[in-house]
Tab-separated table of C-alpha atoms in Angstrom:
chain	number	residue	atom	x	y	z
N	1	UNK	CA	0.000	0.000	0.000
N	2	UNK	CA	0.783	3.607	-0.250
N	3	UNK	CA	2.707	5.400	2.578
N	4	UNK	CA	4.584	8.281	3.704
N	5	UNK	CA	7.911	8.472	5.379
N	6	UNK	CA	8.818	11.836	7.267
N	7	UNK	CA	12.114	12.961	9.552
N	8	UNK	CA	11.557	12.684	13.134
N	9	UNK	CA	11.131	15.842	15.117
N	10	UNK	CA	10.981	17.968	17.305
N	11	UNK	CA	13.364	20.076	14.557
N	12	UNK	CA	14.417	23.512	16.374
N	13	UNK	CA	15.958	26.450	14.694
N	14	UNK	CA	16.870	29.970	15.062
N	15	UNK	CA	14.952	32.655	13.218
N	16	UNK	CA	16.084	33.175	9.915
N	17	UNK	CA	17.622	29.972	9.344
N	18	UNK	CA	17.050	27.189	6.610
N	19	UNK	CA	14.585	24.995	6.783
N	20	UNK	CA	14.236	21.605	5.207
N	21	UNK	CA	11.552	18.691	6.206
N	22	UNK	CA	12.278	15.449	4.797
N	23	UNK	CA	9.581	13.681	2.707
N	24	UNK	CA	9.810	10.232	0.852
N	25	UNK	CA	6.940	8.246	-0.049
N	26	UNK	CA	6.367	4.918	-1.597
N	27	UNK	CA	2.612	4.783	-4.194
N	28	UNK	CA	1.276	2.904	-7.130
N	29	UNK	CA	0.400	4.898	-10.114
N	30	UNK	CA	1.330	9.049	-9.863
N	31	UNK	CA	-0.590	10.627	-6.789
N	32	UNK	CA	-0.794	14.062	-6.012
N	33	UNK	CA	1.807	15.102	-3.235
N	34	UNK	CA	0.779	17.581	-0.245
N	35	UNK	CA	2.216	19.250	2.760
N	36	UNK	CA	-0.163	20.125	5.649
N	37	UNK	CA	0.336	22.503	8.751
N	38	UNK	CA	-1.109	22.289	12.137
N	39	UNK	CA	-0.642	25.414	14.469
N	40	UNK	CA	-1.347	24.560	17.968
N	41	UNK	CA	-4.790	23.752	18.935
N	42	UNK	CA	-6.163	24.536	15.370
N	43	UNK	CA	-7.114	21.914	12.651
N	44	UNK	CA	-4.924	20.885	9.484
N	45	UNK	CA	-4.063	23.606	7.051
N	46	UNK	CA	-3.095	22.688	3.435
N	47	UNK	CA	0.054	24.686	2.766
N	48	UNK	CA	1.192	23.285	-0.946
N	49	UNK	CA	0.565	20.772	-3.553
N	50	UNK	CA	2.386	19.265	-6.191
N	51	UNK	CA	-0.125	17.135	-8.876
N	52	UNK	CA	3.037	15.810	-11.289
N	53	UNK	CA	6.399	15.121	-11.616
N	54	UNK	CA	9.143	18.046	-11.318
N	55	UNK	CA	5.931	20.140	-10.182
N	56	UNK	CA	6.864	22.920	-7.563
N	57	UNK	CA	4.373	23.800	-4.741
N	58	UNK	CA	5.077	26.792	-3.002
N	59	UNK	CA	2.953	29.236	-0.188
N	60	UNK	CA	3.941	32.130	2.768
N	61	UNK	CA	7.918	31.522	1.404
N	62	UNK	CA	7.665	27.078	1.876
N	63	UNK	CA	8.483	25.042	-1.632
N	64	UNK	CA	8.404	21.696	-2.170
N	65	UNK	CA	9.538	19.724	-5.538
N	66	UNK	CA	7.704	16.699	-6.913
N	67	UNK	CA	10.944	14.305	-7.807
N	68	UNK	CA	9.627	11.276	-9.135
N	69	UNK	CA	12.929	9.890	-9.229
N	70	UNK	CA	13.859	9.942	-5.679
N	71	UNK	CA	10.162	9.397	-4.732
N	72	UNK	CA	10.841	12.649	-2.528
N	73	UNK	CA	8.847	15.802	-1.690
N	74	UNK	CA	11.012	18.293	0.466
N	75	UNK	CA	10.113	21.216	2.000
N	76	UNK	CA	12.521	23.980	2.334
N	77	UNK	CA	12.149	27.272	3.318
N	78	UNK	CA	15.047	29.741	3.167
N	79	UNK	CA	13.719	31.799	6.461
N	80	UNK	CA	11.963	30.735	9.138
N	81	UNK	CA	10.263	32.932	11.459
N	82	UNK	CA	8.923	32.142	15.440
N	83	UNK	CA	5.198	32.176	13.428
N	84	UNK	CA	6.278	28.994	11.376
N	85	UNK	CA	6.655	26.836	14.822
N	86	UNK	CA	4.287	24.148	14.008
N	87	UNK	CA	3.680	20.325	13.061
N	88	UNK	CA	4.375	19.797	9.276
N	89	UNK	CA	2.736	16.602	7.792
N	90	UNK	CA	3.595	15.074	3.982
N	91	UNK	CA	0.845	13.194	2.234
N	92	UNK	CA	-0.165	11.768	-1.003
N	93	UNK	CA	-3.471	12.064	-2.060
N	94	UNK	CA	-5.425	8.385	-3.784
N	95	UNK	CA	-8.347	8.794	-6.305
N	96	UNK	CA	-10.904	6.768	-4.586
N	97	UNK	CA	-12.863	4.106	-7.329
N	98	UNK	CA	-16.101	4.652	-5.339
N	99	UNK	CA	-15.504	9.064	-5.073
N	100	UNK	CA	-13.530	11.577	-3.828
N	101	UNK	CA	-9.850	11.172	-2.322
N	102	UNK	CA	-7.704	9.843	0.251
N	103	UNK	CA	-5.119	11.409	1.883
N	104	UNK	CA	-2.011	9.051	3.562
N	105	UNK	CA	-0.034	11.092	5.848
N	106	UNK	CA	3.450	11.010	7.280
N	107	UNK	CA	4.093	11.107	11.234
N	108	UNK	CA	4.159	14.700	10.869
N	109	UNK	CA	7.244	17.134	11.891
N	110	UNK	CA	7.214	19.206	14.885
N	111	UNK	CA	9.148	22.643	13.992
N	112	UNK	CA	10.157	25.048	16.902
N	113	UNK	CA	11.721	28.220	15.798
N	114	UNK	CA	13.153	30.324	18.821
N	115	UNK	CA	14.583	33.949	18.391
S	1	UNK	CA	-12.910	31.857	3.511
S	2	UNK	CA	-15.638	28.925	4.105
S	3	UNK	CA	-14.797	27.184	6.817
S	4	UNK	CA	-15.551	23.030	8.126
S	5	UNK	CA	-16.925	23.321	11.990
S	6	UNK	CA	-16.695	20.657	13.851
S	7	UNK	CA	-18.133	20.031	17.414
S	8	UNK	CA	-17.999	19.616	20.264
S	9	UNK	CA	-13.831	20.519	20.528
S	10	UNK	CA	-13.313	18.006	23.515
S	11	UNK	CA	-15.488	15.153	24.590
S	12	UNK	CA	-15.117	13.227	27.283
S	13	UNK	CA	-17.180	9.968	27.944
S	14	UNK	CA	-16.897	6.854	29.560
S	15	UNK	CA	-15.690	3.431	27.910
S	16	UNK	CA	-18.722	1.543	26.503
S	17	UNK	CA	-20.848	4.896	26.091
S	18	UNK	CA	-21.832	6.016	22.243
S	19	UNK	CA	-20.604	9.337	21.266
S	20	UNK	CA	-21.862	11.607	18.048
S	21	UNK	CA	-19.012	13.915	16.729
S	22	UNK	CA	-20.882	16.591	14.818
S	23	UNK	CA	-19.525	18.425	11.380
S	24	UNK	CA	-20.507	20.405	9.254
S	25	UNK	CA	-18.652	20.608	5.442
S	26	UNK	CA	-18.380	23.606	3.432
S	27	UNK	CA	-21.835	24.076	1.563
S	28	UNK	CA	-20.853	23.411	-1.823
S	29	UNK	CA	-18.704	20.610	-1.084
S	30	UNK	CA	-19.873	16.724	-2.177
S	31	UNK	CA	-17.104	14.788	-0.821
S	32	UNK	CA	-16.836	14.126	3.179
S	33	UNK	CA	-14.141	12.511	5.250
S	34	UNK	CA	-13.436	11.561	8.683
S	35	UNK	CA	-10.013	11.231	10.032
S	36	UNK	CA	-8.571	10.438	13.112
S	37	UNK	CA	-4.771	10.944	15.016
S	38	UNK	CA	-3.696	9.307	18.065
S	39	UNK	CA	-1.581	11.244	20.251
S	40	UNK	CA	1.600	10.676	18.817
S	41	UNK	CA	0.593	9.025	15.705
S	42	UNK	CA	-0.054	9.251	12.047
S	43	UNK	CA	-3.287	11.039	11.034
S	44	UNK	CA	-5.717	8.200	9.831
S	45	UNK	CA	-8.393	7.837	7.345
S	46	UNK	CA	-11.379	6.127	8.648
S	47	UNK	CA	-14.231	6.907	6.023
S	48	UNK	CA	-15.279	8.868	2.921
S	49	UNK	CA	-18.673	9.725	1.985
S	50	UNK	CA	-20.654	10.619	-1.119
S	51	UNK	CA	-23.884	10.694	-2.426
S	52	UNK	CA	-25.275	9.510	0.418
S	53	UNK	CA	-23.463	6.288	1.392
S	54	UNK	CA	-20.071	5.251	2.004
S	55	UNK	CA	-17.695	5.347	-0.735
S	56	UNK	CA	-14.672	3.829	0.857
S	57	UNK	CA	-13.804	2.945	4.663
S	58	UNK	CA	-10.685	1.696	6.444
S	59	UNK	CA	-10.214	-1.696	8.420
S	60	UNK	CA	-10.278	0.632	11.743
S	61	UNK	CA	-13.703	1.570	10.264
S	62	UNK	CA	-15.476	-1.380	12.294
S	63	UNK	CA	-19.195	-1.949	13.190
S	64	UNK	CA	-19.038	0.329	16.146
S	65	UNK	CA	-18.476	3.150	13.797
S	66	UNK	CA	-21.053	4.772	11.657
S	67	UNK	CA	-21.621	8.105	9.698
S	68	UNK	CA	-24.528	9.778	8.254
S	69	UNK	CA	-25.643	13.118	6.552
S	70	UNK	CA	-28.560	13.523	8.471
S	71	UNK	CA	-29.708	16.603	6.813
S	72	UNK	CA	-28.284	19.107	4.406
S	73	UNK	CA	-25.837	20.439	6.177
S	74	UNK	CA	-24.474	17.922	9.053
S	75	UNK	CA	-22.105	15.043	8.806
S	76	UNK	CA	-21.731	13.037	11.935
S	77	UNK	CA	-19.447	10.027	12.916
S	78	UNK	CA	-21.140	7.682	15.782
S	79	UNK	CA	-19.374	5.501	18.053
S	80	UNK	CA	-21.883	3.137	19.526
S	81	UNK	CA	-19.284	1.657	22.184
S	82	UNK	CA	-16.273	3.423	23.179
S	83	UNK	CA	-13.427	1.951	23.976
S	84	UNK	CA	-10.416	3.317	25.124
S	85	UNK	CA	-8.134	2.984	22.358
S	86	UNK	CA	-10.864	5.306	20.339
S	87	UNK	CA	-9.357	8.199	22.645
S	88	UNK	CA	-7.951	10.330	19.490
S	89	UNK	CA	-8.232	13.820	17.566
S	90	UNK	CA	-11.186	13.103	15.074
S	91	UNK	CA	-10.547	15.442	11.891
S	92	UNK	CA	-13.613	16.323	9.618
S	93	UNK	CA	-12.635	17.174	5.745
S	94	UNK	CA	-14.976	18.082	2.630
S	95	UNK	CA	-13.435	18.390	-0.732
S	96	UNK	CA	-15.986	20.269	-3.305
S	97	UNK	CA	-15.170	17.380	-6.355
S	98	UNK	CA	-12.801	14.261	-7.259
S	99	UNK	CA	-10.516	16.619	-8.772
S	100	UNK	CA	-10.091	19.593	-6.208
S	101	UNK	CA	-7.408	18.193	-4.452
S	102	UNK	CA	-7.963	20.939	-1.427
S	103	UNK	CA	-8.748	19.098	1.260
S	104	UNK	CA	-10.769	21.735	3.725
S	105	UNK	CA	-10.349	20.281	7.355
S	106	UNK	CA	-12.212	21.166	10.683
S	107	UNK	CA	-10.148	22.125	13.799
S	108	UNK	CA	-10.599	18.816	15.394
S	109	UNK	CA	-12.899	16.727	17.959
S	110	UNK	CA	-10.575	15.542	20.873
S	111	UNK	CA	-12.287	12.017	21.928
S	112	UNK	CA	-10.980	11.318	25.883
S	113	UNK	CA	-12.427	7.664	26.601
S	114	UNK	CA	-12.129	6.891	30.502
């Protein structure tokens, strides 16, 4: 079956430093690629999609790249602020036969960015 | 922006009680989901709904779950008999089509099972 692999958190940084999030997944066929965020105590926020190879999803400064060949979807941003502290989740999105989508999520990445 | 509401935010109930978590999709949307994350785990898909019946369901989708569009604008997810592994975040999502890939989630129903 589909999955989603992520890098283990907690990931702190200063302000104003790189970010990447690790994202590998394993699918059948070509699914659309996502990256959700979670602020604390709110629900799940879509951030960026990719729908095809060597697409690039970007949103608030965040990019990811659809690599088909190293079945990877990054996220990177070049500065992070104390506002970006959150829990970052990869997932791939499945065409349902019977309607609508599913979404298969990673662990999710806990980001804490300290001045 | 529209938004999915879901409540109550917390529940609390005792093990072997049913519980109704309450949603309500964005008004245009035909496509409903129900999710679920352990504390500390993955976020889960448990269900998807269309057209009035279930379109897909996971194995953790069991007999003591249930859903239902009891109206025009609810979508609720029953648990006849709690138990206390069902103590989880429960995440409500409408999309409006199969193509619109924008998942729209709710903020969240905490389950607490005791």
């Amino acid at each position: 079956g589909n999955s989603v692999t992520q890098m283990e958190g907690p990931v702190t940084l200063s302000e104003e430093a790189f970010l990447t999030i690790n994202c590998t997944y394993t699918a059948t066929g070509y699914p659309s690629l996502f990256w959700y965020v979670q602020y604390p105590g709110e629900g799940l926020q879509l951030l960026l999609k990719a729908t095809k190879a060597d697409d690039k999803g970007s949103n608030k400064g965040f990019e990811a790249t659809y690599r088909k060949e190293t079945t990877s979807f990054h996220l990177e941003k070049g500065s992070v602020q104390v506002s970006d502290s959150a829990v970052y989740f990869c997932a791939l999105s499945d065409i349902l036969t019977g309607g609508g989508n599913k979404l298969t999520f990673g662990t999710g990445t806990q980001l804490k960015v300290e001045l | 922006e529209p938004e999915v509401t879901q409540t109550p935010s917390h529940q609390v109930t005792q093990m072997g009680q049913e519980v109704i978590l309450r949603c309500v999709p964005i008004s245009n949307h035909l496509y409903f989901y129900w999710y679920r994350q352990i504390l500390g785990q993955k976020v889960e898909f448990l269900v998807s709904f269309y057209n009035n019946e279930i379109s897909e369901k996971s194995e953790i989708f069991d007999d003591q779950f249930s859903v239902e569009r009891p109206d025009g604008s609810n979508f609720t997810l029953k648990i006849r008999s709690t138990k206390l592994e069902d103590s989880a975040m429960y995440f409500c999502a409408s999309t409006r089509g199969v193509v619109d890939y924008g998942y729209t989630f709710g903020s969240g129903t905490r389950l607490t099972v005791v």
